[in-house]
Short mmCIF file of C-alpha atoms in Angstrom, two decimals:
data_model
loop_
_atom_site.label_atom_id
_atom_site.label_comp_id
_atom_site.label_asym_id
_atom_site.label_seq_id
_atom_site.Cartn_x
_atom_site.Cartn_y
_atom_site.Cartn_z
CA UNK A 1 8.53 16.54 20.20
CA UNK A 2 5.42 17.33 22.40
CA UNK A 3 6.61 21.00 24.40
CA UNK A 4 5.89 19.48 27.86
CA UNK A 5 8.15 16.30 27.31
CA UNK A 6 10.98 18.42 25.68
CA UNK A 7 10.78 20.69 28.95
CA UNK A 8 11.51 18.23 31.00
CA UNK A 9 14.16 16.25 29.25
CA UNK A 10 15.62 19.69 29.19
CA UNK A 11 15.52 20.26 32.78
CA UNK A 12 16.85 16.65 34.25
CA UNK A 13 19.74 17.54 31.48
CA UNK A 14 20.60 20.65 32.90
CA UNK A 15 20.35 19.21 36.01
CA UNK A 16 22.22 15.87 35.80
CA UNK A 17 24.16 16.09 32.50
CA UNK A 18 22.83 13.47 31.17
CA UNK A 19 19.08 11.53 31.39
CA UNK A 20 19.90 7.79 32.60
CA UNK A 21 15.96 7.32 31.84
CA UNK A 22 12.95 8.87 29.99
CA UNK A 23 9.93 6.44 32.24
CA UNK A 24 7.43 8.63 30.13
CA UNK A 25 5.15 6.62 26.94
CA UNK A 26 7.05 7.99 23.68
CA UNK A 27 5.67 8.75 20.16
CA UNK A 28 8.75 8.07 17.17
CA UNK A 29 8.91 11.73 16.93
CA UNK A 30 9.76 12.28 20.69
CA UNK A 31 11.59 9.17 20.47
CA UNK A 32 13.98 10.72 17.76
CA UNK A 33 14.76 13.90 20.20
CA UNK A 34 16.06 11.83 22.96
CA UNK A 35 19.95 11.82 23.43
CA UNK A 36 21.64 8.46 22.91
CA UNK A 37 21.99 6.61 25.73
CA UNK A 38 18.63 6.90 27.52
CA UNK A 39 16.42 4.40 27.81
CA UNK A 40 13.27 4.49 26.53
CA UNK A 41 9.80 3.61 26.02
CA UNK A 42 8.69 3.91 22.42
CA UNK A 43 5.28 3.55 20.31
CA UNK A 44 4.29 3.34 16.65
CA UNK A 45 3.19 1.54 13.66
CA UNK A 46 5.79 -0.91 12.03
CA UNK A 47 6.50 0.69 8.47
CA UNK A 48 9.44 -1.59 7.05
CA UNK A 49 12.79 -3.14 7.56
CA UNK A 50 16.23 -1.02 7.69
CA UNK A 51 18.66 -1.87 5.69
CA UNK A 52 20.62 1.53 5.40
CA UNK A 53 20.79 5.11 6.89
CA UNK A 54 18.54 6.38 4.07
CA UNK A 55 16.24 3.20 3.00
CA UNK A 56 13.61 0.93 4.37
CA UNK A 57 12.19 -1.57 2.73
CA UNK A 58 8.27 -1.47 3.00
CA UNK A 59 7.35 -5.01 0.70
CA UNK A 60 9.71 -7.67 0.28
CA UNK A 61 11.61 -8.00 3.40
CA UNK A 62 15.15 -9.05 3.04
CA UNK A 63 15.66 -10.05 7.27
CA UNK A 64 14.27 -9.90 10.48
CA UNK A 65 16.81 -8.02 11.92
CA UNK A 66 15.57 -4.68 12.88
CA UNK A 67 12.38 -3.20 12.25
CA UNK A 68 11.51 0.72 11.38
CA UNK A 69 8.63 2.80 13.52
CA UNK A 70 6.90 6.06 12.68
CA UNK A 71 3.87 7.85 13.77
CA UNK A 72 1.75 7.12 10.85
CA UNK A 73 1.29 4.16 9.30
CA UNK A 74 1.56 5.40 5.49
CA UNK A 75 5.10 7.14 6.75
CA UNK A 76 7.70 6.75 3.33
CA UNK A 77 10.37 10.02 5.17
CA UNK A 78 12.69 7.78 6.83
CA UNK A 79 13.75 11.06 8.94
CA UNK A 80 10.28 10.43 10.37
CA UNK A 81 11.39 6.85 11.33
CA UNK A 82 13.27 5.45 14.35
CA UNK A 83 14.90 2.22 13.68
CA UNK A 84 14.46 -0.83 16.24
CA UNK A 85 17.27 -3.59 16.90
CA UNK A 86 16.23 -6.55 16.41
CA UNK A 87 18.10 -9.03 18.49
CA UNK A 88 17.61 -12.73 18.50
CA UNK A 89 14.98 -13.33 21.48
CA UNK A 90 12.62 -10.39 19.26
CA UNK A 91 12.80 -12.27 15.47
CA UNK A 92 11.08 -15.20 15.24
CA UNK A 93 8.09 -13.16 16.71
CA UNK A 94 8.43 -9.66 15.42
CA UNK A 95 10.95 -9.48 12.18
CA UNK A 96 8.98 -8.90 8.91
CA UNK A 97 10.27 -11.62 6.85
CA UNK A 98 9.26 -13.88 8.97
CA UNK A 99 6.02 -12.06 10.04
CA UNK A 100 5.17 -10.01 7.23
CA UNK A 101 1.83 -9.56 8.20
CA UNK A 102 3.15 -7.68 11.66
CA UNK A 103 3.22 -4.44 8.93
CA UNK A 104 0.50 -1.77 10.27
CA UNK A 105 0.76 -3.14 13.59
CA UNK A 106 1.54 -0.81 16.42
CA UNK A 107 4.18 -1.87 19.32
CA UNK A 108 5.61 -0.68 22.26
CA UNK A 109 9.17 -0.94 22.78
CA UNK A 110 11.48 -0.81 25.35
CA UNK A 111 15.11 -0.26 25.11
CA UNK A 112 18.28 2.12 24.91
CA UNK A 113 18.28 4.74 22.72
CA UNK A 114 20.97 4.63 20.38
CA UNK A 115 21.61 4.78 16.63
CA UNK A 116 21.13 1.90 14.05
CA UNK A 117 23.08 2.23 10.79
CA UNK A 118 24.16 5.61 11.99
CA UNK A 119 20.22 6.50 12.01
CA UNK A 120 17.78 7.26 15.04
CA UNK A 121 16.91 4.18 16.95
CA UNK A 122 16.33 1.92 19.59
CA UNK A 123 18.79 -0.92 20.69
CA UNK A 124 19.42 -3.15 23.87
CA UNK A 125 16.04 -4.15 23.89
CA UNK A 126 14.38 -5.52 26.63
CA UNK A 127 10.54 -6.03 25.67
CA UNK A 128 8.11 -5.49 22.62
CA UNK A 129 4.41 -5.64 22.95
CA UNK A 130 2.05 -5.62 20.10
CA UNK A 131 -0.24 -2.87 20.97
CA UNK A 132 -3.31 -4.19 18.73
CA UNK A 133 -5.97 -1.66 20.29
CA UNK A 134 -3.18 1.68 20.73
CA UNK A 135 -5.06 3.62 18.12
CA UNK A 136 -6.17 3.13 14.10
CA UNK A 137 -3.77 0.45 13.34
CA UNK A 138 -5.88 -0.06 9.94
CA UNK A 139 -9.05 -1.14 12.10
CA UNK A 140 -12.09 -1.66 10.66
CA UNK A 141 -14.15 0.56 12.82
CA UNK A 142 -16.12 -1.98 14.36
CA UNK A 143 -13.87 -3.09 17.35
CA UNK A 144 -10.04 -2.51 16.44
CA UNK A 145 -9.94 -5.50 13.80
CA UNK A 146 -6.02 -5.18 12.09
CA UNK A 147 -4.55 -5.85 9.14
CA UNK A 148 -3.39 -8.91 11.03
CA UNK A 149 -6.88 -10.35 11.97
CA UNK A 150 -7.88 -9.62 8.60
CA UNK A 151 -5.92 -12.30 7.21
CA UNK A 152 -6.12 -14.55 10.07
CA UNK A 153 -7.98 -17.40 8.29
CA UNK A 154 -5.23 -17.38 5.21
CA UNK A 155 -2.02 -18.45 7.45
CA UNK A 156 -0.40 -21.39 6.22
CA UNK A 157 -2.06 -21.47 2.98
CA UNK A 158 -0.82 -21.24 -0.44
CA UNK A 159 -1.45 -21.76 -4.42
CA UNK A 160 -5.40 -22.37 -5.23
CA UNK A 161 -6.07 -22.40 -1.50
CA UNK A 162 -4.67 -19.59 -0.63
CA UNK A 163 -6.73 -17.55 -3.73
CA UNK A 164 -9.94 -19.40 -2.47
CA UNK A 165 -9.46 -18.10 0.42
CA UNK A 166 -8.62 -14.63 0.27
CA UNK A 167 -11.17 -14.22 -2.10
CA UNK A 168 -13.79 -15.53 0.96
CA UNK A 169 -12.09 -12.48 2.88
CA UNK A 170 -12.55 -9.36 0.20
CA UNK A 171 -15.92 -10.75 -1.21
CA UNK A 172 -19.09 -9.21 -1.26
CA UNK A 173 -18.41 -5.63 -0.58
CA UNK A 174 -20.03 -2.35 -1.12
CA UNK A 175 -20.66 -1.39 -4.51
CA UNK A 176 -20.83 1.65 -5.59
CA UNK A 177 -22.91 3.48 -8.21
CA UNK A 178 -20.80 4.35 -11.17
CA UNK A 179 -21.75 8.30 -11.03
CA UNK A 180 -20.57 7.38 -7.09
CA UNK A 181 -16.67 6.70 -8.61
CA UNK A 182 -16.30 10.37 -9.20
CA UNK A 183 -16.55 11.82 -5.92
CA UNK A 184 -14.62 8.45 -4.74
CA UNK A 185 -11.86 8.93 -6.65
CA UNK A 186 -11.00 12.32 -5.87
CA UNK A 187 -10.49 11.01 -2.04
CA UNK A 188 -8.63 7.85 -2.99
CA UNK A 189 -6.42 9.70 -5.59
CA UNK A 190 -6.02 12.68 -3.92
CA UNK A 191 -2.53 14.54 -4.48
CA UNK A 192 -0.76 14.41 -1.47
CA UNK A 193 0.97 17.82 -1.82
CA UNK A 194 -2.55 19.90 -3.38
CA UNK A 195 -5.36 18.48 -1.98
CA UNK A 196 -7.91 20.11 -4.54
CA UNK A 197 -5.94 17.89 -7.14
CA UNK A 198 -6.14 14.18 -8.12
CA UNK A 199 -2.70 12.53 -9.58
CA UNK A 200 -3.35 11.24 -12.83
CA UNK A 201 -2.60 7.42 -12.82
CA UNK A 202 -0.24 6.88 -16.52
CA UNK A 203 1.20 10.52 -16.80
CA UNK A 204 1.76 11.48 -13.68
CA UNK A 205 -0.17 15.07 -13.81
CA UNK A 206 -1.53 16.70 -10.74
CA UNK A 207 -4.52 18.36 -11.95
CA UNK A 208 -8.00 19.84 -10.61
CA UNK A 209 -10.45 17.59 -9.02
CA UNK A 210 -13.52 18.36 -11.08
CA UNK A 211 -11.68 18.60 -14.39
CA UNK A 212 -13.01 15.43 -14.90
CA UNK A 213 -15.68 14.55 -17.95
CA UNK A 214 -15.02 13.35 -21.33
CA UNK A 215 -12.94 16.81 -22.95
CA UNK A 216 -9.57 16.81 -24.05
CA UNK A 217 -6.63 17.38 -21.04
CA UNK A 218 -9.76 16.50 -18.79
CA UNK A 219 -9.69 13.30 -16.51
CA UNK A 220 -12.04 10.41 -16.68
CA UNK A 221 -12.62 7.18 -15.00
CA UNK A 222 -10.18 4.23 -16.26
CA UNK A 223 -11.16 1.02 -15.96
CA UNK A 224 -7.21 -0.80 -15.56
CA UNK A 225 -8.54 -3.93 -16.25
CA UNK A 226 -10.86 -3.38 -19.16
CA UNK A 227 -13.95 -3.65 -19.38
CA UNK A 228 -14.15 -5.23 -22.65
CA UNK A 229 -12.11 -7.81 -20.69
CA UNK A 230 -14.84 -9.89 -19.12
CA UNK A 231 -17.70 -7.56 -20.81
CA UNK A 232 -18.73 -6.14 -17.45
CA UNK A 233 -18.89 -2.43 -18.99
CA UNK A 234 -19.97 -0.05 -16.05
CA UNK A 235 -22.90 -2.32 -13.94
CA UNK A 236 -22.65 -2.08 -10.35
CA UNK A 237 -19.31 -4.62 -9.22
CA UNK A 238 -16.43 -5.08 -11.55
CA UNK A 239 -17.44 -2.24 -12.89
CA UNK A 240 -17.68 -0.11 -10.37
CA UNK A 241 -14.48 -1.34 -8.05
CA UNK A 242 -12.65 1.41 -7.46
CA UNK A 243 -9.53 -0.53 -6.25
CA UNK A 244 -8.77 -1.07 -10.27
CA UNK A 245 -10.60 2.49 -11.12
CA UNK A 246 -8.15 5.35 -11.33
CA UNK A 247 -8.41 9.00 -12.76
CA UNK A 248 -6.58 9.39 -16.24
CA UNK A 249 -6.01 11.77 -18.89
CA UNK A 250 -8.74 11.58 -21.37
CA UNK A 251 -7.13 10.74 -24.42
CA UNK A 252 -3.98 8.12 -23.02
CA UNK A 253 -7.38 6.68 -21.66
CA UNK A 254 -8.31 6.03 -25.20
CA UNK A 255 -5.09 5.12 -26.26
CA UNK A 256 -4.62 2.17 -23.33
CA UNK A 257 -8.47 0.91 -24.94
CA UNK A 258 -8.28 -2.78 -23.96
CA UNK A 259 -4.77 -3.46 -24.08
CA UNK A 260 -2.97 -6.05 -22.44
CA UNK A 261 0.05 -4.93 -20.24
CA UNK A 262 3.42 -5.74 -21.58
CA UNK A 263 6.96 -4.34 -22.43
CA UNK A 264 7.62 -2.61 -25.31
CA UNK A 265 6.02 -0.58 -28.01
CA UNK A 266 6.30 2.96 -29.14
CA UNK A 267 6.96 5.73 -26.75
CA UNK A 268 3.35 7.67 -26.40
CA UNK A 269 3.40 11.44 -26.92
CA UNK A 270 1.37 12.55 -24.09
CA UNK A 271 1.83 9.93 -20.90
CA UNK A 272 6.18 10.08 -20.51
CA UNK A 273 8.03 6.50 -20.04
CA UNK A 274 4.75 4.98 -21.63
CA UNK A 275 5.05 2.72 -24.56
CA UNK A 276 2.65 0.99 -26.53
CA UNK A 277 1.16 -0.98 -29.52
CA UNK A 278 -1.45 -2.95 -31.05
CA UNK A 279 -1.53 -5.54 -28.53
CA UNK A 280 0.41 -4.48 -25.26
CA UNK A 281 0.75 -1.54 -23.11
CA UNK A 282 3.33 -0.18 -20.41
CA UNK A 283 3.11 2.12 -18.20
CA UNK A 284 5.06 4.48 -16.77
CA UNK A 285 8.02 2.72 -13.98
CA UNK A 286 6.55 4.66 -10.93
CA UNK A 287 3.30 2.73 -11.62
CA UNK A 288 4.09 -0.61 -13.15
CA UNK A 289 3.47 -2.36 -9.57
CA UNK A 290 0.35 -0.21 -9.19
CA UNK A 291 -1.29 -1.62 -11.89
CA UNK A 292 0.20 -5.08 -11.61
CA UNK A 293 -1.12 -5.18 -8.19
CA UNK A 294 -4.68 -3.99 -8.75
CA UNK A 295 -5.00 -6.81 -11.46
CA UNK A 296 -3.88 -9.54 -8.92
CA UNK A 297 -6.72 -7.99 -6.90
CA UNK A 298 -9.19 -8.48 -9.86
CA UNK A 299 -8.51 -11.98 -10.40
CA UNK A 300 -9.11 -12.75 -6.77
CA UNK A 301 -12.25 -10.89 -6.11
CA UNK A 302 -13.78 -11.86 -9.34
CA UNK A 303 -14.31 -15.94 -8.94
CA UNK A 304 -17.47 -16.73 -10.98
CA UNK A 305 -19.48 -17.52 -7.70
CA UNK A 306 -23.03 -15.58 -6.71
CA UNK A 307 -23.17 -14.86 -10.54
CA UNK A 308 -20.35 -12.83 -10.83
CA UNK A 309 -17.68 -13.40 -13.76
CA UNK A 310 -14.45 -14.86 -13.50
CA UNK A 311 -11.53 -13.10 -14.29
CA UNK A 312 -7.99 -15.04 -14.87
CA UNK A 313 -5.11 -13.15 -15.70
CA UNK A 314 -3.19 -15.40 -18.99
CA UNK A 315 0.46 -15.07 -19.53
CA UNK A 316 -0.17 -14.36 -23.23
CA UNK A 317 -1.01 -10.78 -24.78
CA UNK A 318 -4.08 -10.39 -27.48
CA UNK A 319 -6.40 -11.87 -24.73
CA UNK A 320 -9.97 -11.94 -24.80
CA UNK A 321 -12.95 -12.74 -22.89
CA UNK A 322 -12.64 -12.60 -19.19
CA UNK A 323 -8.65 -12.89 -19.43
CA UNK A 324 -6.26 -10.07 -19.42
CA UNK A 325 -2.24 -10.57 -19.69
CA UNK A 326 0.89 -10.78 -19.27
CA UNK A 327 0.51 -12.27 -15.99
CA UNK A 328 5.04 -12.93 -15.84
CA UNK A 329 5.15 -9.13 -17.02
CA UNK A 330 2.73 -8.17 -13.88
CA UNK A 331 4.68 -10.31 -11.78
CA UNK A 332 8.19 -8.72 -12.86
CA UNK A 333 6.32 -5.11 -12.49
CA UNK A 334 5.36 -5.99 -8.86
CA UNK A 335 8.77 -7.04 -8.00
CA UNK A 336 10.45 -4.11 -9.62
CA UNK A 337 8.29 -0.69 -8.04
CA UNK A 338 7.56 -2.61 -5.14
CA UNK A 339 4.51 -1.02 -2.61
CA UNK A 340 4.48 3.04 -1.67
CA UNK A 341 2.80 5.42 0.60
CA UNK A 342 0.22 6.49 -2.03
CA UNK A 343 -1.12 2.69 -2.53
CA UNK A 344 -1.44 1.56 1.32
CA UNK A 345 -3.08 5.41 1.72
CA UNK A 346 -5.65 4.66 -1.36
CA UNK A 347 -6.07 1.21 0.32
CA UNK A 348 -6.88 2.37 3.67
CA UNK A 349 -9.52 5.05 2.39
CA UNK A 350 -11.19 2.48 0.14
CA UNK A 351 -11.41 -0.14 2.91
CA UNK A 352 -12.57 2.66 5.66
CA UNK A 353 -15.16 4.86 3.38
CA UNK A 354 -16.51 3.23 0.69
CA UNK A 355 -15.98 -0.36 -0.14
CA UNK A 356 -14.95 -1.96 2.88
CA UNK A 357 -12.68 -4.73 1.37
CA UNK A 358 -8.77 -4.55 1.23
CA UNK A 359 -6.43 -5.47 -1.99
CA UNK A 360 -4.29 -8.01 0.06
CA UNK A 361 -1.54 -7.62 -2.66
CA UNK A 362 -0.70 -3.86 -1.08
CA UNK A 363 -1.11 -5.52 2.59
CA UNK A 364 1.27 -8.80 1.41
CA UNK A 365 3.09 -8.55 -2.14
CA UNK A 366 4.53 -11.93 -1.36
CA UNK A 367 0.96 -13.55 -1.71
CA UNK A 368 1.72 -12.93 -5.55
CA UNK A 369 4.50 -15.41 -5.39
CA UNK A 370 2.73 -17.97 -3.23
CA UNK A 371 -0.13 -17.74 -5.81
CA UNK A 372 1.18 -17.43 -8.81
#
């Protein structure tokens, strides 16, 4: 909690006993420090639904009964949440099942504070308002555009339409040079906890940002849907994309080669919980919606139209041409390691610095159901 706000919460306590109301604006972290029983005015980004003193979910709402708040939008600590009751007047409007794409967004609440699930929160409430300009709510940085208005022109759509559409919406970007990836990818895949290191997308390994080349234990540019796949190779576009580029260890590089993603296999001696064989490959569990997620992205962006290819994913394995499988394999790895911190952070710096179009499969996993 800000020192000047602390003071005097500290004061009117001494003074009164208790605080019957805080009138001043309120980050989530000076929210948290207020006693129960004040009320309150409250502010930050919408990061998931709570559905337990310790978990939020952040993809695949279950309800639309309470929502959780934090200062920044990529926030995963739920001690760095405060949880908002969601009573019947605020659901239809503001609970994420219903209004999934209200994620990002930035509100202002006001209410008593009191715990939810035995948690930090807000209840009682008597007003939200959906503060669309109160900071970087994922704008665009040309006039406060949010992850909302983004996706304006997709509501109510669905199947083919739906895909049509959303590929109109992440079309045409940036490209990037392919000798551009490298310094791109050590932003985007940045380790959270060393930033002169880059996580390593199938082993897991935090390691130096320019050990990158084509040397053994070095890191190198994976292409997760190959390039053999659609015979793009390295050109400027698919080739280039650096939503489905990640760093990897050299040689499990090599080993993935073209595969197809699927269950099962051999366990692989240098990338742990990966198995593989001559037609399939699976990846670690911390990353199976990862890369299930970036292919979704491929198929969309890729359409065939202004000369570019287009990529389908196939529900079969041994693919070839433009295909690459097992799309009900991607579809049970999205499910399973739903959405994290790491991916809408990667997102966000992709969208803001270099390519200026969004995967809408991080923004909405449930658009992989409503396409596929």
């Amino acid at each position: 909690m800000k020192k000047s706000k602390l003071w005097l919460i500290s004061i009117l306590l001494l003074l009164g006993g208790c605080v019957s109301e805080v009138s001043t604006l309120l980050d989530v972290g000076e929210g948290i420090g207020v006693p129960n029983g004040n009320k309150i005015t409250v502010e930050g980004y919408i990061v998931g639904v709570p559905t337990a003193v310790d978990y939020v979910e952040q993809s695949n709402f279950s309800s639309d009964y309470a929502l959780a708040l934090a200062d920044d939008p990529n926030e995963s600590d739920v001690s760095n949440m405060i949880f908002v009751k969601l009573d019947s007047p605020y659901r239809s409007e503001f609970g994420l099942q219903t209004n999934p794409d209200k994620f990002g967004e930035v509100i202002r609440v006001d209410g008593t504070r009191d715990d939810y699930f035995n948690h930090e929160g807000v209840e009682a409430v008597t007003s939200i308002t959906l503060e669309t300009d109160s900071g970087d709510d994922g704008d665009s940085g040309d006039g406060g555009e949010t992850i909302g208005d983004y996706y304006r022109s997709v509501e109510g759509l669905t199947g083919n339409a739906l895909k049509e559409e959303l590929h109109s919406i992440i079309d045409d970007h940036t490209e990037l040079s392919y000798d551009q990836v490298w310094e791109a990818l050590r932003h985007t895949d940045e380790d959270p906890t060393n930033s002169n290191h880059v996580l390593l997308l199938y082993t897991g390994d935090s390691i130096s940002k320019y050990e990158n080349g084509g040397l053994i234990d070095e890191w190198n540019r994976e292409h997760v849907w190959a390039k053999s796949h659609g015979d793009f190779g390295t050109s400027m576009g698919a080739g280039t994309d650096i939503h489905h580029l990640r760093p990897t260890d050299v040689s499990v590089n090599s080993s993935r080669g073209n595969l197809d993603f699927d269950n099962g296999g051999n366990l692989h001696s240098e990338a742990p919980d990966t198995y593989y064989d001559s037609d399939s490959w699976e990846p670690r569990d911390e990353v199976k919606g990862d890369v299930a997620r970036m292919i979704f992205y491929m198929a969309v962006r890729y359409e065939g139209d202004s000369g570019e290819l287009d990529l389908e994913i196939a529900d079969t394995v041994g693919t070839s041409g433009p295909y690459l499988g097992k799309l009900s394999t991607l579809k049970e790895w999205h499910e399973s390691d739903p959405v994290d911190s790491f991916e809408r952070n990667r997102n966000e710096i992709i969208f803001t610095d270099y390519q200026g179009n969004r995967n809408p499969f991080i923004d909405h996993p449930e658009y992989v159901e409503q396409i596929w």
